[in-house]
PDB file of N, CA and C in Angstrom:
ATOM      1  N   MET C   1       1.094  -1.047  -0.267  1.00 50.00           N
ATOM      2  CA  MET C   1       0.263   0.233  -0.154  1.00 50.00           C
ATOM      3  C   MET C   1       0.721   1.182  -0.114  1.00 50.00           C
ATOM      4  N   ARG C   2       0.141   2.178  -0.934  1.00 54.00           N
ATOM      5  CA  ARG C   2       1.279   3.519  -0.842  1.00 54.00           C
ATOM      6  C   ARG C   2       0.588   4.367  -0.101  1.00 54.00           C
ATOM      7  N   SER C   3       1.167   5.523   0.800  1.00 54.00           N
ATOM      8  CA  SER C   3       0.875   6.324   1.224  1.00 54.00           C
ATOM      9  C   SER C   3       0.707   7.815   0.340  1.00 54.00           C
ATOM     10  N   THR C   4      -0.197   8.393   0.328  1.00 54.00           N
ATOM     11  CA  THR C   4      -0.089  10.069  -0.396  1.00 54.00           C
ATOM     12  C   THR C   4      -0.076  11.066   0.659  1.00 54.00           C
ATOM     13  N   THR C   5       1.396  11.604   0.637  1.00 54.00           N
ATOM     14  CA  THR C   5       1.450  12.909   0.872  1.00 54.00           C
ATOM     15  C   THR C   5       1.522  14.139   0.105  1.00 54.00           C
ATOM     16  N   TYR C   6       0.599  15.355   0.675  1.00 55.00           N
ATOM     17  CA  TYR C   6       0.521  16.258  -0.159  1.00 55.00           C
ATOM     18  C   TYR C   6       1.583  17.090   0.245  1.00 55.00           C
ATOM     19  N   GLY C   7       2.448  18.087  -0.740  1.00 55.00           N
ATOM     20  CA  GLY C   7       3.626  18.704  -0.687  1.00 55.00           C
ATOM     21  C   GLY C   7       4.589  18.674   0.161  1.00 55.00           C
ATOM     22  N   THR C   8       5.015  17.326   0.828  1.00 55.00           N
ATOM     23  CA  THR C   8       5.926  16.870   1.219  1.00 55.00           C
ATOM     24  C   THR C   8       6.814  15.284   0.266  1.00 55.00           C
ATOM     25  N   GLY C   9       6.069  15.647  -1.176  1.00 54.00           N
ATOM     26  CA  GLY C   9       6.604  14.413  -1.703  1.00 54.00           C
ATOM     27  C   GLY C   9       7.738  14.951  -2.525  1.00 54.00           C
ATOM     28  N   GLN C  10       8.594  14.073  -3.325  1.00 55.00           N
ATOM     29  CA  GLN C  10       9.291  14.313  -3.899  1.00 55.00           C
ATOM     30  C   GLN C  10       9.636  15.685  -5.144  1.00 55.00           C
ATOM     31  N   PHE C  11       8.508  15.230  -5.885  1.00 52.00           N
ATOM     32  CA  PHE C  11       8.067  16.587  -7.183  1.00 52.00           C
ATOM     33  C   PHE C  11       7.759  17.914  -5.972  1.00 52.00           C
ATOM     34  N   SER C  12       7.206  18.097  -4.889  1.00 52.00           N
ATOM     35  CA  SER C  12       6.264  18.999  -4.488  1.00 52.00           C
ATOM     36  C   SER C  12       7.244  20.327  -4.177  1.00 52.00           C
ATOM     37  N   GLY C  13       8.854  20.410  -4.851  1.00 51.00           N
ATOM     38  CA  GLY C  13       9.232  21.436  -4.724  1.00 51.00           C
ATOM     39  C   GLY C  13       9.864  22.361  -5.603  1.00 51.00           C
ATOM     40  N   HIS C  14       9.134  21.378  -7.015  1.00 52.00           N
ATOM     41  CA  HIS C  14       9.868  21.771  -8.246  1.00 52.00           C
ATOM     42  C   HIS C  14       8.996  22.843  -8.758  1.00 52.00           C
ATOM     43  N   SER C  15       7.876  23.694  -8.296  1.00 59.00           N
ATOM     44  CA  SER C  15       7.313  24.871  -8.605  1.00 59.00           C
ATOM     45  C   SER C  15       7.946  25.980  -8.147  1.00 59.00           C
ATOM     46  N   SER C  16       8.850  25.506  -7.025  1.00 60.00           N
ATOM     47  CA  SER C  16       8.946  27.128  -6.180  1.00 60.00           C
ATOM     48  C   SER C  16      10.847  26.962  -6.776  1.00 60.00           C
ATOM     49  N   HIS C  17      11.219  26.022  -7.204  1.00 60.00           N
ATOM     50  CA  HIS C  17      12.551  26.191  -7.411  1.00 60.00           C
ATOM     51  C   HIS C  17      12.541  26.771  -8.965  1.00 60.00           C
ATOM     52  N   PHE C  18      11.337  26.577  -9.927  1.00 66.00           N
ATOM     53  CA  PHE C  18      11.170  27.291 -11.058  1.00 66.00           C
ATOM     54  C   PHE C  18      11.281  28.594 -10.802  1.00 66.00           C
ATOM     55  N   THR C  19      10.261  29.031  -9.610  1.00 77.00           N
ATOM     56  CA  THR C  19       9.722  30.686  -9.310  1.00 77.00           C
ATOM     57  C   THR C  19      11.216  31.186  -9.348  1.00 77.00           C
ATOM     58  N   GLY C  20      12.480  30.195  -8.246  1.00 83.00           N
ATOM     59  CA  GLY C  20      13.130  31.021  -7.697  1.00 83.00           C
ATOM     60  C   GLY C  20      14.140  30.894  -8.906  1.00 83.00           C
ATOM     61  N   SER C  21      14.216  30.647  -9.617  1.00 89.00           N
ATOM     62  CA  SER C  21      15.240  30.431 -11.112  1.00 89.00           C
ATOM     63  C   SER C  21      14.573  31.772 -12.350  1.00 89.00           C
ATOM     64  N   ARG C  22      13.439  31.500 -12.157  1.00 90.00           N
ATOM     65  CA  ARG C  22      13.285  32.821 -13.398  1.00 90.00           C
ATOM     66  C   ARG C  22      13.384  34.047 -12.615  1.00 90.00           C
ATOM     67  N   PHE C  23      13.235  34.123 -11.058  1.00 91.00           N
ATOM     68  CA  PHE C  23      13.791  35.553 -10.181  1.00 91.00           C
ATOM     69  C   PHE C  23      14.966  35.720 -10.659  1.00 91.00           C
ATOM     70  N   ILE C  24      15.673  34.460 -10.642  1.00 92.00           N
ATOM     71  CA  ILE C  24      17.161  34.587 -10.763  1.00 92.00           C
ATOM     72  C   ILE C  24      17.456  35.640 -11.620  1.00 92.00           C
ATOM     73  N   ALA C  25      16.672  34.928 -12.725  1.00 93.00           N
ATOM     74  CA  ALA C  25      16.809  35.049 -14.310  1.00 93.00           C
ATOM     75  C   ALA C  25      16.343  36.514 -14.848  1.00 93.00           C
ATOM     76  N   ALA C  26      15.552  37.131 -14.111  1.00 93.00           N
ATOM     77  CA  ALA C  26      15.099  38.396 -13.721  1.00 93.00           C
ATOM     78  C   ALA C  26      16.222  39.095 -13.575  1.00 93.00           C
ATOM     79  N   MET C  27      16.650  39.122 -12.309  1.00 94.00           N
ATOM     80  CA  MET C  27      17.308  39.630 -11.702  1.00 94.00           C
ATOM     81  C   MET C  27      18.779  39.967 -12.542  1.00 94.00           C
ATOM     82  N   VAL C  28      19.224  38.823 -12.900  1.00 96.00           N
ATOM     83  CA  VAL C  28      20.113  39.055 -13.917  1.00 96.00           C
ATOM     84  C   VAL C  28      20.241  39.895 -15.571  1.00 96.00           C
ATOM     85  N   ALA C  29      19.265  39.829 -15.912  1.00 96.00           N
ATOM     86  CA  ALA C  29      18.774  40.393 -17.230  1.00 96.00           C
ATOM     87  C   ALA C  29      19.263  41.728 -16.869  1.00 96.00           C
ATOM     88  N   LYS C  30      18.203  42.360 -14.990  1.00 97.00           N
ATOM     89  CA  LYS C  30      18.033  43.408 -15.094  1.00 97.00           C
ATOM     90  C   LYS C  30      19.234  43.971 -14.869  1.00 97.00           C
ATOM     91  N   TRP C  31      20.385  43.380 -14.209  1.00 96.00           N
ATOM     92  CA  TRP C  31      21.721  44.228 -13.772  1.00 96.00           C
ATOM     93  C   TRP C  31      22.174  44.182 -15.453  1.00 96.00           C
ATOM     94  N   GLN C  32      22.392  43.298 -16.054  1.00 96.00           N
ATOM     95  CA  GLN C  32      22.699  43.691 -17.542  1.00 96.00           C
ATOM     96  C   GLN C  32      22.247  44.468 -18.423  1.00 96.00           C
ATOM     97  N   ASP C  33      21.176  44.787 -17.863  1.00 96.00           N
ATOM     98  CA  ASP C  33      20.022  46.193 -18.691  1.00 96.00           C
ATOM     99  C   ASP C  33      21.049  47.584 -18.374  1.00 96.00           C
ATOM    100  N   TYR C  34      21.491  47.556 -16.477  1.00 96.00           N
ATOM    101  CA  TYR C  34      22.014  48.265 -15.930  1.00 96.00           C
ATOM    102  C   TYR C  34      23.721  48.530 -16.585  1.00 96.00           C
ATOM    103  N   ARG C  35      24.482  47.318 -16.632  1.00 96.00           N
ATOM    104  CA  ARG C  35      25.948  47.403 -16.793  1.00 96.00           C
ATOM    105  C   ARG C  35      25.825  48.122 -18.478  1.00 96.00           C
ATOM    106  N   MET C  36      25.062  47.302 -19.462  1.00 93.00           N
ATOM    107  CA  MET C  36      24.296  48.166 -20.816  1.00 93.00           C
ATOM    108  C   MET C  36      24.475  49.839 -20.722  1.00 93.00           C
ATOM    109  N   MET C  37      23.484  50.484 -20.070  1.00 92.00           N
ATOM    110  CA  MET C  37      22.982  51.720 -19.957  1.00 92.00           C
ATOM    111  C   MET C  37      24.335  52.237 -19.272  1.00 92.00           C
ATOM    112  N   ARG C  38      25.026  51.824 -18.565  1.00 94.00           N
ATOM    113  CA  ARG C  38      26.389  52.645 -18.076  1.00 94.00           C
ATOM    114  C   ARG C  38      27.257  52.358 -18.560  1.00 94.00           C
ATOM    115  N   GLU C  39      27.817  51.539 -19.715  1.00 91.00           N
ATOM    116  CA  GLU C  39      28.351  51.796 -20.459  1.00 91.00           C
ATOM    117  C   GLU C  39      28.325  52.817 -22.091  1.00 91.00           C
ATOM    118  N   ILE C  40      26.795  52.710 -22.242  1.00 86.00           N
ATOM    119  CA  ILE C  40      26.214  53.197 -23.298  1.00 86.00           C
ATOM    120  C   ILE C  40      26.467  54.700 -23.118  1.00 86.00           C
ATOM    121  N   GLU C  41      25.955  55.191 -21.497  1.00 87.00           N
ATOM    122  CA  GLU C  41      26.431  56.775 -21.133  1.00 87.00           C
ATOM    123  C   GLU C  41      28.150  56.898 -21.055  1.00 87.00           C
ATOM    124  N   SER C  42      29.008  55.833 -20.402  1.00 89.00           N
ATOM    125  CA  SER C  42      30.192  56.510 -20.802  1.00 89.00           C
ATOM    126  C   SER C  42      30.748  56.982 -21.821  1.00 89.00           C
ATOM    127  N   VAL C  43      30.113  57.035 -23.061  1.00 86.00           N
ATOM    128  CA  VAL C  43      30.833  56.785 -24.235  1.00 86.00           C
ATOM    129  C   VAL C  43      30.822  58.514 -24.612  1.00 86.00           C
ATOM    130  N   PRO C  44      32.141  58.741 -24.817  1.00 87.00           N
ATOM    131  CA  PRO C  44      32.049  60.216 -25.232  1.00 87.00           C
ATOM    132  C   PRO C  44      31.626  60.968 -26.180  1.00 87.00           C
ATOM    133  N   TYR C  45      31.505  62.226 -25.982  1.00 83.00           N
ATOM    134  CA  TYR C  45      30.321  63.219 -26.810  1.00 83.00           C
ATOM    135  C   TYR C  45      30.959  62.899 -28.425  1.00 83.00           C
ATOM    136  N   THR C  46      32.229  63.038 -28.731  1.00 83.00           N
ATOM    137  CA  THR C  46      32.810  62.813 -29.990  1.00 83.00           C
ATOM    138  C   THR C  46      32.408  61.387 -30.533  1.00 83.00           C
ATOM    139  N   VAL C  47      32.806  60.420 -29.842  1.00 85.00           N
ATOM    140  CA  VAL C  47      32.598  59.168 -30.400  1.00 85.00           C
ATOM    141  C   VAL C  47      30.945  58.973 -30.724  1.00 85.00           C
ATOM    142  N   MET C  48      30.114  59.367 -29.936  1.00 82.00           N
ATOM    143  CA  MET C  48      28.520  59.230 -30.337  1.00 82.00           C
ATOM    144  C   MET C  48      28.422  60.482 -31.349  1.00 82.00           C
ATOM    145  N   LYS C  49      28.877  61.751 -31.437  1.00 82.00           N
ATOM    146  CA  LYS C  49      29.039  62.589 -32.939  1.00 82.00           C
ATOM    147  C   LYS C  49      29.061  61.613 -33.563  1.00 82.00           C
ATOM    148  N   ASP C  50      30.078  60.941 -34.230  1.00 84.00           N
ATOM    149  CA  ASP C  50      30.867  60.657 -34.986  1.00 84.00           C
ATOM    150  C   ASP C  50      29.887  59.202 -35.676  1.00 84.00           C
ATOM    151  N   ILE C  51      28.920  58.550 -35.188  1.00 82.00           N
ATOM    152  CA  ILE C  51      28.267  57.443 -35.153  1.00 82.00           C
ATOM    153  C   ILE C  51      26.948  58.117 -35.672  1.00 82.00           C
ATOM    154  N   GLY C  52      26.663  59.364 -35.322  1.00 80.00           N
ATOM    155  CA  GLY C  52      25.271  59.831 -35.732  1.00 80.00           C
ATOM    156  C   GLY C  52      24.421  60.121 -34.780  1.00 80.00           C
ATOM    157  N   PHE C  53      24.753  60.245 -33.467  1.00 76.00           N
ATOM    158  CA  PHE C  53      24.014  60.625 -32.330  1.00 76.00           C
ATOM    159  C   PHE C  53      23.981  62.401 -32.597  1.00 76.00           C
ATOM    160  N   ARG C  54      22.653  62.879 -32.040  1.00 74.00           N
ATOM    161  CA  ARG C  54      22.430  64.005 -32.268  1.00 74.00           C
ATOM    162  C   ARG C  54      22.834  64.793 -31.078  1.00 74.00           C
ATOM    163  N   ALA C  55      23.358  66.256 -30.921  1.00 68.00           N
ATOM    164  CA  ALA C  55      23.891  66.677 -29.328  1.00 68.00           C
ATOM    165  C   ALA C  55      22.382  66.950 -28.700  1.00 68.00           C
ATOM    166  N   THR C  56      22.797  66.790 -27.763  1.00 68.00           N
ATOM    167  CA  THR C  56      21.601  67.559 -26.531  1.00 68.00           C
ATOM    168  C   THR C  56      21.555  68.690 -26.829  1.00 68.00           C
ATOM    169  N   GLU C  57      19.929  68.818 -26.590  1.00 65.00           N
ATOM    170  CA  GLU C  57      19.891  70.461 -26.941  1.00 65.00           C
ATOM    171  C   GLU C  57      20.120  71.473 -25.701  1.00 65.00           C
ATOM    172  N   ARG C  58      20.691  72.659 -25.532  1.00 60.00           N
ATOM    173  CA  ARG C  58      21.048  73.295 -24.184  1.00 60.00           C
ATOM    174  C   ARG C  58      20.061  74.387 -23.845  1.00 60.00           C
ATOM    175  N   THR C  59      20.012  73.975 -23.004  1.00 62.00           N
ATOM    176  CA  THR C  59      18.559  75.209 -22.883  1.00 62.00           C
ATOM    177  C   THR C  59      19.242  76.618 -21.965  1.00 62.00           C
ATOM    178  N   ASN C  60      20.508  76.757 -21.476  1.00 60.00           N
ATOM    179  CA  ASN C  60      21.491  77.702 -20.845  1.00 60.00           C
ATOM    180  C   ASN C  60      22.374  77.736 -21.518  1.00 60.00           C
ATOM    181  N   ALA C  61      22.341  77.506 -23.089  1.00 54.00           N
ATOM    182  CA  ALA C  61      23.684  78.152 -23.911  1.00 54.00           C
ATOM    183  C   ALA C  61      23.617  79.449 -23.886  1.00 54.00           C
ATOM    184  N   LYS C  62      24.867  80.115 -23.695  1.00 55.00           N
ATOM    185  CA  LYS C  62      25.733  81.505 -23.841  1.00 55.00           C
ATOM    186  C   LYS C  62      26.117  82.169 -25.070  1.00 55.00           C
TER     187      LYS C  62
END
C-alpha cells in the first residue's frame, strides 16, 4: 500500500524551484541592462557624434 502525502513529496518543490530560477534570471537580466546602459552613457560625445547621435539641446547656452 502506498501512502499519499501532499506537499511533502519528491516533486513538490519543483514549482518553487522554477519560480526561484525565474526570479534569478530576471535579476540577472536587469543587472545586464543596467551595466549596458552605464557603458552607453560613458561613451564620449565625440564618438557619439561620429556614429550619428544628435547633440543634446542646451537650454542655458550663452
